[in-house]
PDB file of C-alpha atoms and ligand atoms in Angstrom:
ATOM      1  CA  MET A   5     -15.097  -7.212  16.072  1.00  0.00           C
ATOM      2  CA  ARG A   6     -17.952  -4.668  16.030  1.00  0.00           C
ATOM      3  CA  LEU A   7     -20.912  -5.840  13.958  1.00  0.00           C
ATOM      4  CA  GLN A   8     -20.742  -2.642  11.905  1.00  0.00           C
ATOM      5  CA  VAL A   9     -17.079  -3.289  11.056  1.00  0.00           C
ATOM      6  CA  PHE A  10     -17.794  -6.943  10.274  1.00  0.00           C
ATOM      7  CA  LEU A  11     -20.499  -5.940   7.759  1.00  0.00           C
ATOM      8  CA  SER A  12     -18.360  -3.327   6.036  1.00  0.00           C
ATOM      9  CA  ARG A  13     -15.317  -5.650   5.878  1.00  0.00           C
ATOM     10  CA  SER A  14     -17.522  -8.352   4.389  1.00  0.00           C
ATOM     11  CA  GLY A  15     -18.375  -5.996   1.560  1.00  0.00           C
ATOM     12  CA  VAL A  16     -22.023  -5.372   2.533  1.00  0.00           C
ATOM     13  CA  SER A  17     -21.673  -1.596   2.562  1.00  0.00           C
ATOM     14  CA  SER A  18     -19.543   1.294   3.780  1.00  0.00           C
ATOM     15  CA  ARG A  19     -18.970   1.424   7.518  1.00  0.00           C
ATOM     16  CA  ARG A  20     -21.350   4.344   8.035  1.00  0.00           C
ATOM     17  CA  HIS A  21     -24.102   2.783   5.953  1.00  0.00           C
ATOM     18  CA  ALA A  22     -23.637  -0.519   7.826  1.00  0.00           C
ATOM     19  CA  ALA A  23     -24.759   1.223  11.040  1.00  0.00           C
ATOM     20  CA  ASP A  24     -28.014   2.311   9.324  1.00  0.00           C
ATOM     21  CA  VAL A  25     -28.573  -1.197   7.977  1.00  0.00           C
ATOM     22  CA  ILE A  26     -28.184  -2.626  11.497  1.00  0.00           C
ATOM     23  CA  ARG A  27     -30.477  -0.022  13.092  1.00  0.00           C
ATOM     24  CA  SER A  28     -33.131  -0.739  10.465  1.00  0.00           C
ATOM     25  CA  GLY A  29     -33.514  -4.210  12.013  1.00  0.00           C
ATOM     26  CA  LYS A  30     -32.382  -6.252   8.996  1.00  0.00           C
ATOM     27  CA  VAL A  31     -29.435  -7.916  10.716  1.00  0.00           C
ATOM     28  CA  SER A  32     -29.477 -10.911  13.022  1.00  0.00           C
ATOM     29  CA  VAL A  33     -26.690 -12.586  14.962  1.00  0.00           C
ATOM     30  CA  ASN A  34     -27.213 -16.256  15.848  1.00  0.00           C
ATOM     31  CA  SER A  35     -30.917 -15.964  14.970  1.00  0.00           C
ATOM     32  CA  LYS A  36     -31.526 -12.910  17.214  1.00  0.00           C
ATOM     33  CA  LYS A  37     -32.245  -9.504  15.726  1.00  0.00           C
ATOM     34  CA  CYS A  38     -29.414  -7.100  16.585  1.00  0.00           C
ATOM     35  CA  LEU A  39     -29.903  -3.317  16.509  1.00  0.00           C
ATOM     36  CA  ALA A  40     -26.538  -2.232  17.971  1.00  0.00           C
ATOM     37  CA  PRO A  41     -23.751  -1.386  15.479  1.00  0.00           C
ATOM     38  CA  SER A  42     -21.214  -1.824  18.303  1.00  0.00           C
ATOM     39  CA  PHE A  43     -22.387  -5.354  19.180  1.00  0.00           C
ATOM     40  CA  LYS A  44     -19.319  -7.608  19.342  1.00  0.00           C
ATOM     41  CA  VAL A  45     -19.211 -10.601  17.006  1.00  0.00           C
ATOM     42  CA  ASP A  46     -16.687 -13.339  16.476  1.00  0.00           C
ATOM     43  CA  PRO A  47     -16.333 -13.490  12.661  1.00  0.00           C
ATOM     44  CA  GLU A  48     -15.320 -17.157  12.770  1.00  0.00           C
ATOM     45  CA  LYS A  49     -18.099 -18.434  15.060  1.00  0.00           C
ATOM     46  CA  ASP A  50     -21.141 -16.165  14.997  1.00  0.00           C
ATOM     47  CA  LYS A  51     -23.774 -16.566  12.291  1.00  0.00           C
ATOM     48  CA  VAL A  52     -24.605 -13.155  10.901  1.00  0.00           C
ATOM     49  CA  PHE A  53     -27.558 -12.764   8.531  1.00  0.00           C
ATOM     50  CA  LEU A  54     -28.704  -9.760   6.501  1.00  0.00           C
ATOM     51  CA  GLU A  55     -32.394 -10.545   6.007  1.00  0.00           C
ATOM     52  CA  ASN A  56     -32.141 -14.117   4.663  1.00  0.00           C
ATOM     53  CA  GLU A  57     -28.562 -14.001   3.461  1.00  0.00           C
ATOM     54  CA  ARG A  58     -25.677 -15.366   5.529  1.00  0.00           C
ATOM     55  CA  ILE A  59     -22.801 -12.857   5.618  1.00  0.00           C
ATOM     56  CA  LEU A  60     -19.430 -14.557   5.618  1.00  0.00           C
ATOM     57  CA  PRO A  61     -16.176 -12.917   6.694  1.00  0.00           C
ATOM     58  CA  ARG A  62     -14.159 -11.871   3.692  1.00  0.00           C
ATOM     59  CA  GLU A  63     -10.609 -13.046   3.787  1.00  0.00           C
ATOM     60  CA  ASN A  64      -7.812 -10.555   3.503  1.00  0.00           C
ATOM     61  CA  ILE A  65      -5.961 -10.528   0.213  1.00  0.00           C
ATOM     62  CA  TYR A  66      -2.403  -9.259  -0.196  1.00  0.00           C
ATOM     63  CA  LEU A  67      -0.798  -8.862  -3.618  1.00  0.00           C
ATOM     64  CA  MET A  68       2.547  -7.600  -4.813  1.00  0.00           C
ATOM     65  CA  LEU A  69       2.609  -5.926  -8.234  1.00  0.00           C
ATOM     66  CA  HIS A  70       5.641  -4.960 -10.316  1.00  0.00           C
ATOM     67  CA  LYS A  71       4.340  -1.639 -11.590  1.00  0.00           C
ATOM     68  CA  PRO A  72       5.569  -0.681 -15.056  1.00  0.00           C
ATOM     69  CA  ARG A  73       6.219   2.859 -16.280  1.00  0.00           C
ATOM     70  CA  GLY A  74       3.235   4.826 -17.604  1.00  0.00           C
ATOM     71  CA  VAL A  75       0.721   3.225 -15.237  1.00  0.00           C
ATOM     72  CA  THR A  76      -1.082   5.396 -12.668  1.00  0.00           C
ATOM     73  CA  THR A  77      -1.375   4.318  -9.028  1.00  0.00           C
ATOM     74  CA  THR A  78      -5.051   4.913  -8.433  1.00  0.00           C
ATOM     75  CA  LYS A  79      -8.219   2.898  -8.174  1.00  0.00           C
ATOM     76  CA  ARG A  80     -10.105   4.917 -10.742  1.00  0.00           C
ATOM     77  CA  ASP A  81      -9.090   7.814 -12.956  1.00  0.00           C
ATOM     78  CA  PRO A  82     -11.011   8.503 -16.161  1.00  0.00           C
ATOM     79  CA  HIS A  83      -8.047  10.551 -17.432  1.00  0.00           C
ATOM     80  CA  ALA A  84      -5.413   7.851 -16.867  1.00  0.00           C
ATOM     81  CA  ALA A  85      -4.428   5.797 -19.916  1.00  0.00           C
ATOM     82  CA  MET A  86      -3.881   2.825 -17.619  1.00  0.00           C
ATOM     83  CA  THR A  87      -4.164   2.274 -13.861  1.00  0.00           C
ATOM     84  CA  VAL A  88      -2.615  -0.409 -11.661  1.00  0.00           C
ATOM     85  CA  MET A  89      -6.089  -1.970 -11.363  1.00  0.00           C
ATOM     86  CA  ASP A  90      -6.023  -2.677 -15.127  1.00  0.00           C
ATOM     87  CA  LEU A  91      -3.111  -5.066 -14.517  1.00  0.00           C
ATOM     88  CA  LEU A  92      -5.110  -7.252 -12.130  1.00  0.00           C
ATOM     89  CA  PRO A  93      -7.868  -9.786 -12.809  1.00  0.00           C
ATOM     90  CA  ARG A  94     -11.408  -8.455 -12.241  1.00  0.00           C
ATOM     91  CA  ARG A  95     -11.794 -10.380  -8.976  1.00  0.00           C
ATOM     92  CA  PHE A  96      -9.169  -8.099  -7.394  1.00  0.00           C
ATOM     93  CA  ARG A  97     -10.790  -4.814  -8.423  1.00  0.00           C
ATOM     94  CA  HIS A  98     -11.895  -4.159  -4.822  1.00  0.00           C
ATOM     95  CA  LEU A  99      -8.303  -3.986  -3.528  1.00  0.00           C
ATOM     96  CA  ASN A 100      -6.536  -0.729  -2.717  1.00  0.00           C
ATOM     97  CA  PRO A 101      -2.928   0.212  -3.417  1.00  0.00           C
ATOM     98  CA  VAL A 102      -0.736   0.728  -0.331  1.00  0.00           C
ATOM     99  CA  GLY A 103       0.718   4.184  -0.860  1.00  0.00           C
ATOM    100  CA  ARG A 104       1.617   5.255  -4.371  1.00  0.00           C
ATOM    101  CA  LEU A 105       4.357   5.298  -6.968  1.00  0.00           C
ATOM    102  CA  ASP A 106       4.588   8.100  -9.545  1.00  0.00           C
ATOM    103  CA  LYS A 107       3.400   7.289 -13.053  1.00  0.00           C
ATOM    104  CA  ASP A 108       6.979   7.015 -14.359  1.00  0.00           C
ATOM    105  CA  THR A 109       8.254   5.029 -11.336  1.00  0.00           C
ATOM    106  CA  THR A 110       8.443   1.243 -11.589  1.00  0.00           C
ATOM    107  CA  GLY A 111       8.662  -1.472  -8.976  1.00  0.00           C
ATOM    108  CA  LEU A 112       7.035  -2.940  -5.916  1.00  0.00           C
ATOM    109  CA  LEU A 113       3.478  -1.919  -5.095  1.00  0.00           C
ATOM    110  CA  LEU A 114       1.361  -3.748  -2.528  1.00  0.00           C
ATOM    111  CA  LEU A 115      -2.405  -4.005  -2.895  1.00  0.00           C
ATOM    112  CA  THR A 116      -4.819  -5.266  -0.266  1.00  0.00           C
ATOM    113  CA  ASN A 117      -8.341  -5.083   1.137  1.00  0.00           C
ATOM    114  CA  ASP A 118      -6.899  -4.926   4.680  1.00  0.00           C
ATOM    115  CA  GLY A 119      -7.605  -1.294   5.596  1.00  0.00           C
ATOM    116  CA  GLY A 120      -5.829  -1.571   8.940  1.00  0.00           C
ATOM    117  CA  LEU A 121      -2.658  -2.702   7.238  1.00  0.00           C
ATOM    118  CA  ILE A 122      -2.809   0.155   4.723  1.00  0.00           C
ATOM    119  CA  ASN A 123      -3.001   2.642   7.600  1.00  0.00           C
ATOM    120  CA  ARG A 124      -0.105   1.032   9.416  1.00  0.00           C
ATOM    121  CA  LEU A 125       2.159   0.749   6.376  1.00  0.00           C
ATOM    122  CA  THR A 126       1.564   4.302   5.182  1.00  0.00           C
ATOM    123  CA  HIS A 127       1.656   6.001   8.606  1.00  0.00           C
ATOM    124  CA  PRO A 128       5.010   7.763   9.205  1.00  0.00           C
ATOM    125  CA  ARG A 129       5.047   6.456  12.800  1.00  0.00           C
ATOM    126  CA  PHE A 130       5.737   2.934  11.536  1.00  0.00           C
ATOM    127  CA  ASN A 131       8.860   3.934   9.645  1.00  0.00           C
ATOM    128  CA  ILE A 132       8.840   1.082   7.138  1.00  0.00           C
ATOM    129  CA  GLU A 133      12.097   1.000   5.141  1.00  0.00           C
ATOM    130  CA  LYS A 134      11.693   1.315   1.390  1.00  0.00           C
ATOM    131  CA  VAL A 135      14.592   0.781  -0.978  1.00  0.00           C
ATOM    132  CA  TYR A 136      14.713   2.442  -4.404  1.00  0.00           C
ATOM    133  CA  ARG A 137      17.147   2.029  -7.269  1.00  0.00           C
ATOM    134  CA  VAL A 138      17.826   5.441  -8.786  1.00  0.00           C
ATOM    135  CA  GLY A 139      19.390   6.408 -12.128  1.00  0.00           C
ATOM    136  CA  LEU A 140      20.558  10.043 -12.269  1.00  0.00           C
ATOM    137  CA  ASP A 141      21.690  12.343 -15.083  1.00  0.00           C
ATOM    138  CA  LYS A 142      25.151  12.637 -13.479  1.00  0.00           C
ATOM    139  CA  ARG A 143      27.135  11.006 -10.704  1.00  0.00           C
ATOM    140  CA  PRO A 144      26.804  12.777  -7.343  1.00  0.00           C
ATOM    141  CA  GLY A 145      29.919  13.526  -5.300  1.00  0.00           C
ATOM    142  CA  PRO A 146      30.447  12.426  -1.681  1.00  0.00           C
ATOM    143  CA  ALA A 147      29.511  15.864  -0.250  1.00  0.00           C
ATOM    144  CA  ASP A 148      26.078  15.809  -1.904  1.00  0.00           C
ATOM    145  CA  ILE A 149      25.491  12.220  -0.789  1.00  0.00           C
ATOM    146  CA  LYS A 150      26.275  13.216   2.800  1.00  0.00           C
ATOM    147  CA  ARG A 151      23.865  16.167   2.643  1.00  0.00           C
ATOM    148  CA  LEU A 152      21.071  13.974   1.321  1.00  0.00           C
ATOM    149  CA  GLU A 153      21.733  11.293   3.942  1.00  0.00           C
ATOM    150  CA  LYS A 154      21.590  13.837   6.783  1.00  0.00           C
ATOM    151  CA  GLY A 155      18.368  15.390   5.493  1.00  0.00           C
ATOM    152  CA  ILE A 156      17.620  18.403   3.339  1.00  0.00           C
ATOM    153  CA  ASP A 157      15.008  21.132   3.415  1.00  0.00           C
ATOM    154  CA  LEU A 158      12.034  20.319   1.166  1.00  0.00           C
ATOM    155  CA  ASP A 159       9.360  23.019   1.341  1.00  0.00           C
ATOM    156  CA  GLY A 160      10.402  24.077   4.836  1.00  0.00           C
ATOM    157  CA  LYS A 161      10.531  20.552   6.310  1.00  0.00           C
ATOM    158  CA  TYR A 162      13.698  18.499   6.591  1.00  0.00           C
ATOM    159  CA  THR A 163      13.731  14.995   5.165  1.00  0.00           C
ATOM    160  CA  ALA A 164      14.452  12.241   7.686  1.00  0.00           C
ATOM    161  CA  PRO A 165      17.947  10.713   7.622  1.00  0.00           C
ATOM    162  CA  CYS A 166      18.344   8.108   4.878  1.00  0.00           C
ATOM    163  CA  ARG A 167      21.021   5.779   3.518  1.00  0.00           C
ATOM    164  CA  ILE A 168      22.580   5.942   0.060  1.00  0.00           C
ATOM    165  CA  LYS A 169      24.747   3.246  -1.524  1.00  0.00           C
ATOM    166  CA  MET A 170      26.516   4.281  -4.728  1.00  0.00           C
ATOM    167  CA  GLY A 171      26.393   1.863  -7.643  1.00  0.00           C
ATOM    168  CA  PRO A 172      28.162   1.920 -11.018  1.00  0.00           C
ATOM    169  CA  LYS A 173      28.079   5.072 -13.176  1.00  0.00           C
ATOM    170  CA  ASN A 174      25.170   7.333 -12.188  1.00  0.00           C
ATOM    171  CA  ASP A 175      23.224   4.660 -10.321  1.00  0.00           C
ATOM    172  CA  LEU A 176      22.589   4.364  -6.600  1.00  0.00           C
ATOM    173  CA  GLU A 177      20.306   2.776  -4.028  1.00  0.00           C
ATOM    174  CA  ILE A 178      18.498   4.919  -1.493  1.00  0.00           C
ATOM    175  CA  THR A 179      16.720   3.636   1.629  1.00  0.00           C
ATOM    176  CA  LEU A 180      13.984   5.886   2.973  1.00  0.00           C
ATOM    177  CA  ARG A 181      11.784   5.605   6.032  1.00  0.00           C
ATOM    178  CA  GLU A 182       9.257   8.173   4.892  1.00  0.00           C
ATOM    179  CA  GLY A 183       7.228   8.734   1.746  1.00  0.00           C
ATOM    180  CA  ARG A 184       6.524  12.348   0.909  1.00  0.00           C
ATOM    181  CA  LYS A 185       5.138  13.267  -2.494  1.00  0.00           C
ATOM    182  CA  ARG A 186       7.745  12.768  -5.266  1.00  0.00           C
ATOM    183  CA  GLN A 187      10.296  12.737  -2.468  1.00  0.00           C
ATOM    184  CA  ILE A 188      13.275  11.192  -4.229  1.00  0.00           C
ATOM    185  CA  LYS A 189      12.933  13.318  -7.346  1.00  0.00           C
ATOM    186  CA  ARG A 190      12.597  16.460  -5.249  1.00  0.00           C
ATOM    187  CA  MET A 191      15.552  15.547  -3.009  1.00  0.00           C
ATOM    188  CA  PHE A 192      17.878  15.134  -5.974  1.00  0.00           C
ATOM    189  CA  ALA A 193      16.403  18.114  -7.834  1.00  0.00           C
ATOM    190  CA  ALA A 194      17.180  20.286  -4.788  1.00  0.00           C
ATOM    191  CA  LEU A 195      20.892  19.583  -5.385  1.00  0.00           C
ATOM    192  CA  GLY A 196      20.763  19.940  -9.190  1.00  0.00           C
ATOM    193  CA  TYR A 197      20.289  16.301 -10.293  1.00  0.00           C
ATOM    194  CA  ARG A 198      17.588  14.814 -12.452  1.00  0.00           C
ATOM    195  CA  VAL A 199      16.145  11.378 -11.732  1.00  0.00           C
ATOM    196  CA  LEU A 200      15.941   9.508 -15.047  1.00  0.00           C
ATOM    197  CA  ASP A 201      14.973   6.141 -13.675  1.00  0.00           C
ATOM    198  CA  LEU A 202      13.328   5.180 -10.385  1.00  0.00           C
ATOM    199  CA  LYS A 203      12.390   1.707  -9.189  1.00  0.00           C
ATOM    200  CA  ARG A 204      11.218   0.532  -5.761  1.00  0.00           C
ATOM    201  CA  ILE A 205      12.870  -2.805  -5.077  1.00  0.00           C
ATOM    202  CA  SER A 206      11.737  -3.512  -1.518  1.00  0.00           C
ATOM    203  CA  GLU A 207       9.374  -2.453   1.216  1.00  0.00           C
ATOM    204  CA  GLY A 208      10.095  -3.726   4.722  1.00  0.00           C
ATOM    205  CA  PHE A 209      10.999  -7.420   4.439  1.00  0.00           C
ATOM    206  CA  LEU A 210       9.285  -7.749   1.031  1.00  0.00           C
ATOM    207  CA  ASP A 211      11.501  -7.866  -2.054  1.00  0.00           C
ATOM    208  CA  LEU A 212      10.393  -7.550  -5.653  1.00  0.00           C
ATOM    209  CA  GLY A 213      12.674 -10.509  -6.422  1.00  0.00           C
ATOM    210  CA  ARG A 214      12.262 -11.924  -9.925  1.00  0.00           C
ATOM    211  CA  LEU A 215       8.696 -10.704 -10.462  1.00  0.00           C
ATOM    212  CA  GLN A 216       8.496  -9.399 -14.048  1.00  0.00           C
ATOM    213  CA  GLN A 217       7.221  -5.918 -14.902  1.00  0.00           C
ATOM    214  CA  GLY A 218       3.431  -5.833 -15.164  1.00  0.00           C
ATOM    215  CA  LYS A 219       3.084  -9.123 -13.251  1.00  0.00           C
ATOM    216  CA  TRP A 220       1.608  -9.695  -9.802  1.00  0.00           C
ATOM    217  CA  ARG A 221       1.692 -12.449  -7.205  1.00  0.00           C
ATOM    218  CA  SER A 222      -0.153 -13.194  -3.971  1.00  0.00           C
ATOM    219  CA  LEU A 223       1.928 -12.907  -0.861  1.00  0.00           C
ATOM    220  CA  THR A 224       2.610 -16.258   0.751  1.00  0.00           C
ATOM    221  CA  ARG A 225       0.796 -17.089   3.983  1.00  0.00           C
ATOM    222  CA  GLU A 226       4.014 -16.492   5.915  1.00  0.00           C
ATOM    223  CA  GLU A 227       4.561 -13.087   4.276  1.00  0.00           C
ATOM    224  CA  ALA A 228       0.957 -12.062   5.004  1.00  0.00           C
ATOM    225  CA  LEU A 229       1.258 -13.127   8.644  1.00  0.00           C
ATOM    226  CA  MET A 230       4.541 -11.249   9.040  1.00  0.00           C
ATOM    227  CA  LEU A 231       2.957  -8.132   7.533  1.00  0.00           C
ATOM    228  CA  GLN A 232       0.001  -8.309   9.909  1.00  0.00           C
ATOM    229  CA  ARG A 233       2.380  -8.581  12.844  1.00  0.00           C
TER     230      ARG A 233
HETATM  231  N1  LIG B 329       9.949   9.144  -4.743  1.00  0.00           N
HETATM  232  C1  LIG B 329       9.561   9.723  -5.912  1.00  0.00           C
HETATM  233  O1  LIG B 329      10.025  10.806  -6.264  1.00  0.00           O
HETATM  234  N2  LIG B 329       8.659   9.058  -6.671  1.00  0.00           N
HETATM  235  C2  LIG B 329       8.136   7.860  -6.340  1.00  0.00           C
HETATM  236  O2  LIG B 329       7.318   7.298  -7.084  1.00  0.00           O
HETATM  237  C3  LIG B 329       8.550   7.280  -5.122  1.00  0.00           C
HETATM  238  C4  LIG B 329       9.467   7.941  -4.341  1.00  0.00           C
END
């Protein structure tokens, strides 16, 4: 790993500022001053010091939160009554949400300090399947379901094919491989339906399971390893 990346991942500073810190001559690797931000270090073996302080690699943290209604998916928003960060202990305040759920959407939200993973999970190229439980104002007929599954025009761009499984009454489950802004609400609105209730129940191989609203849990070691892969 580049020394600059190691320092920023360890929480010393932003990546750009880390390069300045290194060039200023304050950083040593195995007791030798190092002035090159691109110098390669092994985070497990090399001893990196900033002046007299040993810099240790920060471990990656992965949490799953069951987001309740009325909570905003953001790190900081002075106008939000409550953000997802308010539901976590202070020691997790440095984590970032992976993607976002609307304020009135509930369900599975991942949070992590693993920036690489956030990029991979939110990039359309990776096509992670997300399953949502949807409650509508009326029951859609088979023709509308077919149209939605094939893809519909939202602001001049067709939605990718998706799967819909009808449930009882006006409920259904929809599996998407993309995540455009307010996508599900806009897809149903385009055909004259209103989404009254929206809950994300899984993302890739991760299920919300029995996690209660407003509660969080750490991913198990196996889940974290599978995510990284
Ligand atoms: N689609 C929406 O419309 N809202 C969400 O929060 C997630 C998917």
